[in-house]
Structure formats: structure tokens, C-alpha cells
Amino acid sequence: SQTIHQWPATLVQPVGSPLSLECTVEGTSNPNLYWYRQAAGRGLQLLFYSVGIGQISSEVPQNLSASRPQDRQFILSSKKLLLSDSGFYLCAWTWTENSGFGSGTRLTVV
Amino acid sequence: QKEVEQNSGPLSVPEGAIASLNCTYSDRGSQSFFWYRQYSGKSPELIMSIYSNGDKEDGRFTAQLNKASQYVSLLIRDSQPSDSATYLCAVGGYSSASKIIFGSGTRLSIRP
């Protein structure tokens, strides 16, 4: 069975500091990988998705970036965080009819 | 224009009744459709996926897809208090390399 690991679970970072969130998937090869952000009480905003190593599509222009250095590894980064970057960040994978989410990272920028 | 639309609710349903959740989408080329359940403060969990027109049943859940009318629905039979959550509809494109877009979710409340 497939599992997805996402860390850290919570993070408090000062404005202007860098960010690195990571997720890894086990039990499947060549999954599609996604980063979403969810503001409190709101829906899921797609930030990035990837269909393969090194292939990243950006959906929202902002100070975030994503990378996929390995087939089952997806990283979300920022060089300088803004207050507006606070939110619940979710990594997800899909392949055909299967799908799953990581447990999420609650980021607070102070 | 939103690509995936859901009524935000809250939808209140008595325990034991059928809850009906609806979702419409704008891209006629969409081929994959997912329903997720999300409890407050938690990550979404997949309930079921559907690819073909018609109904797909899994336990108390039935997904219904009508590509001609561009809508997908989720029926929950014998609703339980534990079904109280936000239900997210997600739509994917014409190939496995397409992105998955989510609706904003419908908040469902099952009243005893």
C-alpha cells in the first residue's frame, strides 16, 4: 500500500526567513505530486504539481518554489517568508484512481 | 471563473437520512473525479474516485457522474454523526499528467 510522509507537522518562522517542507511517497512509482495550501476555513489552493523528476508546474506566482529531485520526493521552498505565507500546507499524490494526502504542515509566519 | 464549484453549506441532515453533495466543473475534458472528506484541522482523506458515467458504490457511499451535464455527486446513506465533516470534490484532466483542482468544499452536519 502507498503511504506519504510529510514533515514537519508545525512550524513557526519569522518573516524573511527561509522555508523547506518535504514529503516522500512510498509504495508507488512515478506518482503525480502536488503542493496545496489551505487557509483557515477555506478550500485547497493548488501551488505546484509535478508529473516527473524535475518537472514542476507552478499555479500561483509568489515567493514559493518547488523541486522534485527524486521520483518520490517533493520539496516546497522559500528564500524569504511573508506573513501571507501562513497556512496549512498539504502534499498529495495521485496515480490513476489512487490518491492520498500527507498529514500537513501548519506554518505560522510571525 | 471557478473551475470546480460546490455549495459551501452547511448542509444539515438528520441521522439515518441520505446526504446528497453536489459538484459542478467547467472543463469538459475532465476525466477523473474524486471525493475527499476532511475533518477540522486534519488532512483530506480519499472516499472514492470515479471515471465513468453512472454510479459507483462503496459501502454507504455512492458517487454519481454525469459528464454531459458536468456534474458529480456523492450520496451518503444512513448518515452518522461521524460523517459530519467538509467534503471536497476534486477534478482531474484528460490524462494522468493533469493537475487536480479542488472545489472549496461543502460542510456537512449530521444532527442526532
Short mmCIF file of C-alpha atoms in Angstrom, two decimals:
data_model
loop_
_atom_site.label_atom_id
_atom_site.label_comp_id
_atom_site.label_asym_id
_atom_site.label_seq_id
_atom_site.Cartn_x
_atom_site.Cartn_y
_atom_site.Cartn_z
CA SER A 1 0.00 0.00 0.00
CA GLN A 2 1.02 3.57 -0.57
CA THR A 3 1.99 5.97 2.19
CA ILE A 4 3.05 9.59 2.15
CA HIS A 5 5.20 11.24 4.76
CA GLN A 6 5.23 14.98 5.28
CA TRP A 7 7.22 16.98 7.79
CA PRO A 8 7.38 18.96 9.95
CA ALA A 9 3.86 18.95 11.39
CA THR A 10 4.05 22.50 12.72
CA LEU A 11 6.43 25.34 12.07
CA VAL A 12 6.74 28.89 13.37
CA GLN A 13 9.07 31.04 11.31
CA PRO A 14 9.92 34.76 11.37
CA VAL A 15 9.21 36.97 8.38
CA GLY A 16 12.13 36.92 5.95
CA SER A 17 13.41 33.51 6.99
CA PRO A 18 13.77 30.58 4.53
CA LEU A 19 11.43 27.61 4.32
CA SER A 20 11.82 23.98 3.36
CA LEU A 21 8.98 21.48 3.57
CA GLU A 22 9.46 17.95 2.37
CA CYS A 23 7.31 14.98 1.54
CA THR A 24 8.09 11.49 0.36
CA VAL A 25 5.85 8.79 -1.05
CA GLU A 26 6.28 5.06 -0.58
CA GLY A 27 4.69 2.15 -2.37
CA THR A 28 4.23 3.65 -5.83
CA SER A 29 6.39 4.69 -8.76
CA ASN A 30 6.15 7.85 -10.82
CA PRO A 31 3.23 9.38 -8.96
CA ASN A 32 1.91 12.85 -9.69
CA LEU A 33 2.81 15.04 -6.72
CA TYR A 34 1.12 18.20 -5.52
CA TRP A 35 1.56 21.01 -3.03
CA TYR A 36 -1.61 22.70 -1.78
CA ARG A 37 -2.18 25.47 0.73
CA GLN A 38 -5.32 25.84 2.79
CA ALA A 39 -6.23 28.99 4.68
CA ALA A 40 -8.40 28.57 7.77
CA GLY A 41 -11.96 27.61 6.79
CA ARG A 42 -11.16 27.73 3.09
CA GLY A 43 -10.62 25.30 0.23
CA LEU A 44 -7.39 23.89 -1.17
CA GLN A 45 -5.29 26.16 -3.35
CA LEU A 46 -3.02 24.32 -5.78
CA LEU A 47 0.50 25.74 -5.60
CA PHE A 48 2.63 23.30 -7.62
CA TYR A 49 2.28 19.94 -9.26
CA SER A 50 4.78 17.56 -10.79
CA VAL A 51 4.38 14.66 -13.20
CA GLY A 52 8.02 13.53 -13.01
CA ILE A 53 11.52 14.22 -11.75
CA GLY A 54 12.49 17.83 -12.41
CA GLN A 55 9.08 18.63 -13.94
CA ILE A 56 7.33 21.33 -11.95
CA SER A 57 4.25 23.34 -12.90
CA SER A 58 3.54 26.48 -10.92
CA GLU A 59 -0.03 27.55 -10.47
CA VAL A 60 0.34 30.68 -8.34
CA PRO A 61 3.08 33.30 -8.85
CA GLN A 62 4.57 34.03 -5.45
CA ASN A 63 7.73 33.70 -3.44
CA LEU A 64 7.47 29.92 -3.16
CA SER A 65 9.20 27.32 -5.30
CA ALA A 66 9.10 23.54 -5.58
CA SER A 67 11.54 20.87 -6.60
CA ARG A 68 11.39 17.14 -7.27
CA PRO A 69 14.92 15.80 -7.00
CA GLN A 70 13.80 12.16 -6.83
CA ASP A 71 10.78 10.28 -8.14
CA ARG A 72 9.06 10.11 -4.78
CA GLN A 73 10.35 13.28 -3.13
CA PHE A 74 8.74 16.71 -3.39
CA ILE A 75 10.09 19.83 -1.70
CA LEU A 76 8.48 23.21 -1.14
CA SER A 77 10.83 26.13 -0.50
CA SER A 78 11.02 29.83 0.02
CA LYS A 79 14.00 32.13 0.33
CA LYS A 80 12.12 34.77 2.35
CA LEU A 81 8.80 34.12 4.02
CA LEU A 82 5.99 36.67 4.09
CA LEU A 83 3.22 36.96 6.67
CA SER A 84 0.77 35.93 3.95
CA ASP A 85 2.56 32.58 3.59
CA SER A 86 0.96 31.35 6.82
CA GLY A 87 -1.39 28.43 6.31
CA PHE A 88 -1.84 24.70 6.23
CA TYR A 89 0.40 23.13 3.59
CA LEU A 90 -0.54 19.75 2.19
CA CYS A 91 1.42 17.39 -0.03
CA ALA A 92 -0.59 14.93 -2.11
CA TRP A 93 -0.03 12.19 -4.64
CA THR A 94 -2.21 10.64 -7.32
CA TRP A 95 -1.85 7.75 -9.73
CA THR A 96 -4.84 6.56 -11.73
CA GLU A 97 -7.66 6.02 -9.23
CA ASN A 98 -5.45 6.16 -6.17
CA SER A 99 -4.68 9.25 -4.16
CA GLY A 100 -3.52 10.35 -0.75
CA PHE A 101 -2.51 13.34 1.32
CA GLY A 102 0.24 13.89 3.81
CA SER A 103 -0.72 14.88 7.33
CA GLY A 104 0.06 18.53 6.57
CA THR A 105 2.33 21.25 7.91
CA ARG A 106 0.80 24.12 9.82
CA LEU A 107 3.04 27.12 9.09
CA THR A 108 2.79 30.34 11.09
CA VAL A 109 4.89 33.25 9.95
CA VAL A 110 5.45 35.80 12.71
CA GLN B 1 -14.30 31.73 -13.11
CA LYS B 2 -14.02 28.85 -10.67
CA GLU B 3 -13.22 25.52 -12.26
CA VAL B 4 -14.86 23.34 -9.63
CA GLU B 5 -17.93 24.59 -7.77
CA GLN B 6 -19.53 23.28 -4.59
CA ASN B 7 -22.19 24.69 -2.30
CA SER B 8 -20.31 25.71 0.84
CA GLY B 9 -23.19 24.75 3.14
CA PRO B 10 -23.56 23.99 5.91
CA LEU B 11 -25.80 21.14 4.86
CA SER B 12 -27.72 19.76 7.84
CA VAL B 13 -29.09 16.22 7.58
CA PRO B 14 -30.82 14.13 10.26
CA GLU B 15 -29.08 10.98 11.43
CA GLY B 16 -30.06 7.98 9.34
CA ALA B 17 -31.10 10.04 6.31
CA ILE B 18 -29.38 10.34 2.93
CA ALA B 19 -26.95 13.22 2.48
CA SER B 20 -26.56 14.48 -1.08
CA LEU B 21 -23.50 16.52 -2.05
CA ASN B 22 -23.09 18.10 -5.46
CA CYS B 23 -20.23 19.43 -7.53
CA THR B 24 -20.04 21.01 -10.99
CA TYR B 25 -16.96 21.57 -13.12
CA SER B 26 -16.15 23.74 -16.10
CA ASP B 27 -13.59 21.73 -18.10
CA ARG B 28 -15.42 19.36 -20.46
CA GLY B 29 -12.19 17.42 -20.95
CA SER B 30 -12.05 16.35 -17.31
CA GLN B 31 -11.69 12.61 -16.90
CA SER B 32 -11.05 11.86 -13.24
CA PHE B 33 -13.19 12.81 -10.28
CA PHE B 34 -12.54 12.41 -6.57
CA TRP B 35 -14.43 12.89 -3.34
CA TYR B 36 -12.49 13.57 -0.16
CA ARG B 37 -13.58 14.02 3.43
CA GLN B 38 -11.78 16.47 5.69
CA TYR B 39 -12.26 16.78 9.42
CA SER B 40 -11.42 20.10 11.00
CA GLY B 41 -7.67 20.58 11.37
CA LYS B 42 -6.86 17.33 9.55
CA SER B 43 -5.72 16.49 6.04
CA PRO B 44 -8.27 15.24 3.49
CA GLU B 45 -8.83 11.52 3.07
CA LEU B 46 -10.00 9.91 -0.15
CA ILE B 47 -13.52 8.48 -0.05
CA MET B 48 -13.75 7.35 -3.64
CA SER B 49 -12.86 8.14 -7.22
CA ILE B 50 -14.95 7.80 -10.36
CA TYR B 51 -14.02 7.87 -14.01
CA SER B 52 -17.05 6.64 -15.96
CA ASN B 53 -20.57 7.99 -16.30
CA GLY B 54 -23.05 6.46 -13.93
CA ASP B 55 -22.96 5.32 -10.34
CA LYS B 56 -20.17 3.80 -8.27
CA GLU B 57 -20.97 2.39 -4.86
CA ASP B 58 -18.69 1.70 -1.92
CA GLY B 59 -20.44 0.80 1.31
CA ARG B 60 -22.69 3.68 2.37
CA PHE B 61 -21.21 5.96 -0.30
CA THR B 62 -22.33 6.32 -3.91
CA ALA B 63 -20.64 8.61 -6.41
CA GLN B 64 -22.59 9.67 -9.47
CA LEU B 65 -21.02 11.15 -12.58
CA ASN B 66 -22.72 12.87 -15.49
CA LYS B 67 -20.14 14.18 -17.94
CA ALA B 68 -22.72 15.62 -20.34
CA SER B 69 -24.08 17.86 -17.58
CA GLN B 70 -20.64 18.31 -16.00
CA TYR B 71 -21.59 17.35 -12.51
CA VAL B 72 -20.57 14.77 -9.98
CA SER B 73 -22.37 13.99 -6.75
CA LEU B 74 -21.84 11.98 -3.60
CA LEU B 75 -24.65 10.27 -1.71
CA ILE B 76 -24.17 9.12 1.86
CA ARG B 77 -26.78 6.63 3.05
CA ASP B 78 -27.69 6.07 6.69
CA SER B 79 -25.83 9.23 7.71
CA GLN B 80 -23.96 9.02 11.01
CA PRO B 81 -22.70 11.82 13.30
CA SER B 82 -19.17 10.73 12.36
CA ASP B 83 -19.95 11.78 8.78
CA SER B 84 -20.01 15.41 9.91
CA ALA B 85 -17.08 16.96 8.03
CA THR B 86 -16.22 19.02 4.99
CA TYR B 87 -16.48 17.14 1.70
CA LEU B 88 -14.18 18.17 -1.10
CA CYS B 89 -14.78 17.48 -4.76
CA ALA B 90 -11.69 17.28 -6.98
CA VAL B 91 -11.43 17.08 -10.75
CA GLY B 92 -8.55 15.98 -12.93
CA GLY B 93 -7.87 16.47 -16.60
CA TYR B 94 -7.67 14.31 -19.67
CA SER B 95 -4.56 12.37 -18.75
CA SER B 96 -2.68 11.07 -15.78
CA ALA B 97 -0.32 14.02 -16.20
CA SER B 98 -3.03 16.56 -15.45
CA LYS B 99 -3.42 18.63 -12.34
CA ILE B 100 -6.13 18.01 -9.77
CA ILE B 101 -8.30 21.01 -8.92
CA PHE B 102 -10.40 21.13 -5.75
CA GLY B 103 -13.71 22.77 -5.03
CA SER B 104 -13.97 24.83 -1.86
CA GLY B 105 -15.87 22.07 -0.09
CA THR B 106 -19.31 21.51 1.43
CA ARG B 107 -19.64 21.44 5.18
CA LEU B 108 -21.97 18.59 6.23
CA SER B 109 -23.54 18.38 9.68
CA ILE B 110 -25.44 15.26 10.79
CA ARG B 111 -27.89 16.11 13.55
CA PRO B 112 -28.95 13.37 16.03
#
